[in-house]
C-alpha positions as MATLAB code, in Angstrom:
seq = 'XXXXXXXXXXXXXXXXXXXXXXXXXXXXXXXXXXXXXXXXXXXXXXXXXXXXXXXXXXXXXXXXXXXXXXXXXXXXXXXXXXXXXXXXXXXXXXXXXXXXXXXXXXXXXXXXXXXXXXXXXXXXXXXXXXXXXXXXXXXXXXXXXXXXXXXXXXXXXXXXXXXXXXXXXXXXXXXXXXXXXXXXXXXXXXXXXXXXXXXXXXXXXXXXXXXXXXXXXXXXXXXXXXXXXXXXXXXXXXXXXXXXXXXXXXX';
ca = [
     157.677   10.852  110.352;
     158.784    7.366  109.779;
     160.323    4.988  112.316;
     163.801    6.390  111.109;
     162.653    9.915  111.487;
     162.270   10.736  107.900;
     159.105   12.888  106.504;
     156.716   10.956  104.715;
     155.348   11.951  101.823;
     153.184    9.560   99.728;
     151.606   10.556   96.711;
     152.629   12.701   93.423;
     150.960   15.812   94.611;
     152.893   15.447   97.606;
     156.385   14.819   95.881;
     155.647   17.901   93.903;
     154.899   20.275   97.387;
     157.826   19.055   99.378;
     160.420   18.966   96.939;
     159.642   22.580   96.255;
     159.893   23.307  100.012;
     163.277   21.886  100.852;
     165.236   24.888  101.428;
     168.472   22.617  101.276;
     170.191   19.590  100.054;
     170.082   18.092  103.814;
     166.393   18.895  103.858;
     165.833   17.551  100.359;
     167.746   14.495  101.132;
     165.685   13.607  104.044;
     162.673   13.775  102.201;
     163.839   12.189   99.899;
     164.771    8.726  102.083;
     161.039    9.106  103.606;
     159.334    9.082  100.113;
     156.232    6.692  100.269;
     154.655    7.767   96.668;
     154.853    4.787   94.422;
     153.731    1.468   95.838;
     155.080   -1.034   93.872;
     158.446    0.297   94.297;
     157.892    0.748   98.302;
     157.085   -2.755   98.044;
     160.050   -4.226   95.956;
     162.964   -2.031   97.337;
     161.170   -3.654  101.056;
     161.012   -7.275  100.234;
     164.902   -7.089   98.764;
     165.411   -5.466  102.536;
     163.961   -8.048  104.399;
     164.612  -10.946  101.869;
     168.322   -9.898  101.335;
     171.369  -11.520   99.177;
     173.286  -14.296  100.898;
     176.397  -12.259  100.415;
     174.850   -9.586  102.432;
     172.262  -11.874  104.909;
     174.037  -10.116  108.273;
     173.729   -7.122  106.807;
     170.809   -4.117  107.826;
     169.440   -2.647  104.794;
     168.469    0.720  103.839;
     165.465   -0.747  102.368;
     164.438    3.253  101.281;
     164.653    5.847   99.109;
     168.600    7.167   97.985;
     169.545   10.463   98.091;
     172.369   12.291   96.108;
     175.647   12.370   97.180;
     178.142   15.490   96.298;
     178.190   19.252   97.972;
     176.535   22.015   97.429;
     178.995   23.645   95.391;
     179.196   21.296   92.719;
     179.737   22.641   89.278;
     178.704   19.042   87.797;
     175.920   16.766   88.443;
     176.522   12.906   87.590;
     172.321   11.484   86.788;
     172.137    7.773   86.821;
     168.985    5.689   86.297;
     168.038    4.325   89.884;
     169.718    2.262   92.776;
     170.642   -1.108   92.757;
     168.247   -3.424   94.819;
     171.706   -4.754   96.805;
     173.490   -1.601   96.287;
     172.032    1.624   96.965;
     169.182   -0.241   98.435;
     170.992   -1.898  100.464;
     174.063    0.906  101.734;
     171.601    3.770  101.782;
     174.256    5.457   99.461;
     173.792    6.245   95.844;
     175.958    3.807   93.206;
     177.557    2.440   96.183;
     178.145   -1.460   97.445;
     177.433   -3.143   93.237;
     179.707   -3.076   90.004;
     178.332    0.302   88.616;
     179.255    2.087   91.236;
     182.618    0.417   91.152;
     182.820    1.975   87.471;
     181.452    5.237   88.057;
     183.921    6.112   91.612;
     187.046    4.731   89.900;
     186.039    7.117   86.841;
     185.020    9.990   89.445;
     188.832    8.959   91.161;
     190.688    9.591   87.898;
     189.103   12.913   86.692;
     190.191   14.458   90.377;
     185.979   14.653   91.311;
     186.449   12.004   94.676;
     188.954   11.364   96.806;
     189.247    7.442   96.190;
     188.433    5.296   93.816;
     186.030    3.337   95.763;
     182.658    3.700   97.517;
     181.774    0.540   99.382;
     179.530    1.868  101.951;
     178.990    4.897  103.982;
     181.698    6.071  106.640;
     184.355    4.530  103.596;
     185.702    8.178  103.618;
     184.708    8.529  100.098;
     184.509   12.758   99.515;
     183.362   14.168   96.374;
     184.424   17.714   95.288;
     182.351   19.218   92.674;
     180.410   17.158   91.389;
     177.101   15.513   92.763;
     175.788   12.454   92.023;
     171.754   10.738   91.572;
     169.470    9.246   90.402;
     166.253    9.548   88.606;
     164.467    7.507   90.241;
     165.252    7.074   93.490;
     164.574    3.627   94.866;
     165.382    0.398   93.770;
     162.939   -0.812   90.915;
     161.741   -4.451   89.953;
     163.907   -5.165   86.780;
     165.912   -2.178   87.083;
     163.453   -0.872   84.661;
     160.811    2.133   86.438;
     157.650    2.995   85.004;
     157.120    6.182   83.032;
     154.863    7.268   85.856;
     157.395    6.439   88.260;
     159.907    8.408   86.649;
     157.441   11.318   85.983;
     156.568   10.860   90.373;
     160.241   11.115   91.066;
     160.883   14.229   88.589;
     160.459   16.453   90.978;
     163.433   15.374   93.844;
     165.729   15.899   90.949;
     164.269   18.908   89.839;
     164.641   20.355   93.637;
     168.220   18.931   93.877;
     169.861   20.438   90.401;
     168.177   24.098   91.491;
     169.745   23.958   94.816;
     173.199   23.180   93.410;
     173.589   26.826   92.437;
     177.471   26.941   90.151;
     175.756   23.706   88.493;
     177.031   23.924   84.907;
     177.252   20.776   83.739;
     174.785   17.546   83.845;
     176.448   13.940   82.425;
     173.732   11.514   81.733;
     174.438    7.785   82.219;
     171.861    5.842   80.096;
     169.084    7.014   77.964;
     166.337    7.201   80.519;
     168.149    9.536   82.570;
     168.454   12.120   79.579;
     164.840   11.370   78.976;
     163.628   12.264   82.457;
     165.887   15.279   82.652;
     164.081   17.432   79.895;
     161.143   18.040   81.574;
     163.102   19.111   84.960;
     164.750   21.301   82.875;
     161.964   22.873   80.800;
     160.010   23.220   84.619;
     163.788   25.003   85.665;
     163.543   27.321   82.681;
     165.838   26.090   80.142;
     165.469   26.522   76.242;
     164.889   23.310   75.112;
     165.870   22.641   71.313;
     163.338   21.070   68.996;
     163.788   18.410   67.812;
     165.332   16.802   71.104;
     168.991   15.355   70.530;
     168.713   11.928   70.891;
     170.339   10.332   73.227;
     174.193    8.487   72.937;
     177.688    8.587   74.079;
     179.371   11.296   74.055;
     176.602   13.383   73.030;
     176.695   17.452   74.288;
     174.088   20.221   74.355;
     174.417   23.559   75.541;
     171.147   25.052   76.558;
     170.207   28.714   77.340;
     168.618   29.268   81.093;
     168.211   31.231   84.278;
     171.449   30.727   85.530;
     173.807   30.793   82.318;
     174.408   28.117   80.014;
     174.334   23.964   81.161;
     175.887   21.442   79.435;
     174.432   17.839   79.063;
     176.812   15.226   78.318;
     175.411   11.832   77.519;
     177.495    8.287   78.473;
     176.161    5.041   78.501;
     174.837    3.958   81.519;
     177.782    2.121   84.075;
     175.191   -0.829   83.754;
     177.299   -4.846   84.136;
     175.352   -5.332   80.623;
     177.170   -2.246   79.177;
     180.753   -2.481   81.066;
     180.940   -6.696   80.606;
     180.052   -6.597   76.793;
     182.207   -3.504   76.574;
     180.111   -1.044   75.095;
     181.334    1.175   77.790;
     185.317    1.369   78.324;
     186.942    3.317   80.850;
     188.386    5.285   78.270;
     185.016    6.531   76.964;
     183.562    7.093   80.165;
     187.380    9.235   81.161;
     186.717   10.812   77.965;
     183.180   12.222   79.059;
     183.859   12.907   82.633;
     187.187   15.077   80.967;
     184.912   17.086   79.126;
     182.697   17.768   81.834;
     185.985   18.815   83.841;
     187.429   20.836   81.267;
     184.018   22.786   80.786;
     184.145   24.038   84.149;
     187.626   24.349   85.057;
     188.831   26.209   81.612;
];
């Protein structure tokens, strides 16, 4: 155990072993926030902790790993690319406390997925109903860019969380190295993959055979300041994907 009580698990091997193990989302997510396995992440997301933004200097940070956020129940899992090194990283809650997760909450708001348009930090009273949301990689990286090993190390949390979110029927990608690390979770979960794979962009959708039924992917641009201030991404286009996903499950 860490000093905050979380297991500690600190190399790929051991990603892979307790991921499989968690027997729930609460057990998942706790070892999850312990995860030790990739160094120069464990050392960036801790020098943004101790460093911290002016804005935030009397703040405590999370300084860890972020878990998903969403029930059990959820018919529709939201995958982003990783936290924010003064959001997430720094409110211990996924898209939470930075611009992104300003988008993706108010978007969440309007489809009738969370109970306010806002997540700011945790004890906000923010409440999502089916849908959960996460990351691919799970801590803050340098850049906002993880490695391909880094992404391949985290593969597994996200593999553990979609299989224990058991009415899961739909998956909306935000950015293209979200949809990129999702294939091989799914191809581990048992899912047809198509060849050629679809290639990533908004308001892409594939429909894939598995173990469990069908899953739909939806793909969005990522809720990134570079796509929302240069207006790749509109609110309309990201209402437009997040209808889909609603109307997919709720026919």
């Amino acid at each position: 155990m860490d000093a905050h009580g979380f297991p500690v698990t600190r190399t790929p091997a051991g990603v892979a072993r307790a991921a499989r193990a968690a027997r729930d989302l609460a057990v998942l997510d706790a070892r999850v926030s312990g995860c030790r396995a990739c160094p120069r992440l464990v050392a960036w997301r801790e020098e943004v902790a101790r460093v911290k933004r002016a804005a935030f200097r009397d703040e405590e940070y999370w300084g860890r790993p972020v878990p998903g956020l969403g029930p059990a129940d959820a018919q529709i899992a939201v995958v982003g690319l990783a936290p924010a090194a003064h959001g997430g990283n720094r409110t211990g809650r996924v898209f939470t406390g930075d611009r992104s997760g300003d988008w993706i909450f108010a978007a969440l708001w309007r489809a009738g997925l969370a109970s306010q348009p806002t997540s700011t930090h945790v004890g906000d009273g923010l409440e999502l109903s089916d849908v959960r949301v996460a990351a691919a990689v799970r801590c803050a990286p340098p850049d906002n860019a993880p490695t391909p090993a880094e992404r391949d190390t985290c593969n597994p949390w996200l593999a553990r969380e979609l299989a224990l979110l058991a009415r899961l029927r739909v998956v909306v990608v935000l950015g293209g190295f979200g949809w990129t690390a999702l294939w091989p979770v799914l191809a581990a979960a048992g899912y047809a993959l198509p060849r050629p794979r679809p290639a990533f962009g908004h308001g892409v959708e594939v429909t894939l055979d598995g173990p469990r039924g069908p899953l739909t992917l939806l793909g969005s641009y990522h809720v990134s300041q570079q796509n929302t201030f240069t207006g790749r991404l509109t609110e309309p286009m990201l209402d437009a994907v997040l209808t889909r996903a609603t109307e997919l499950v709720r026919p």
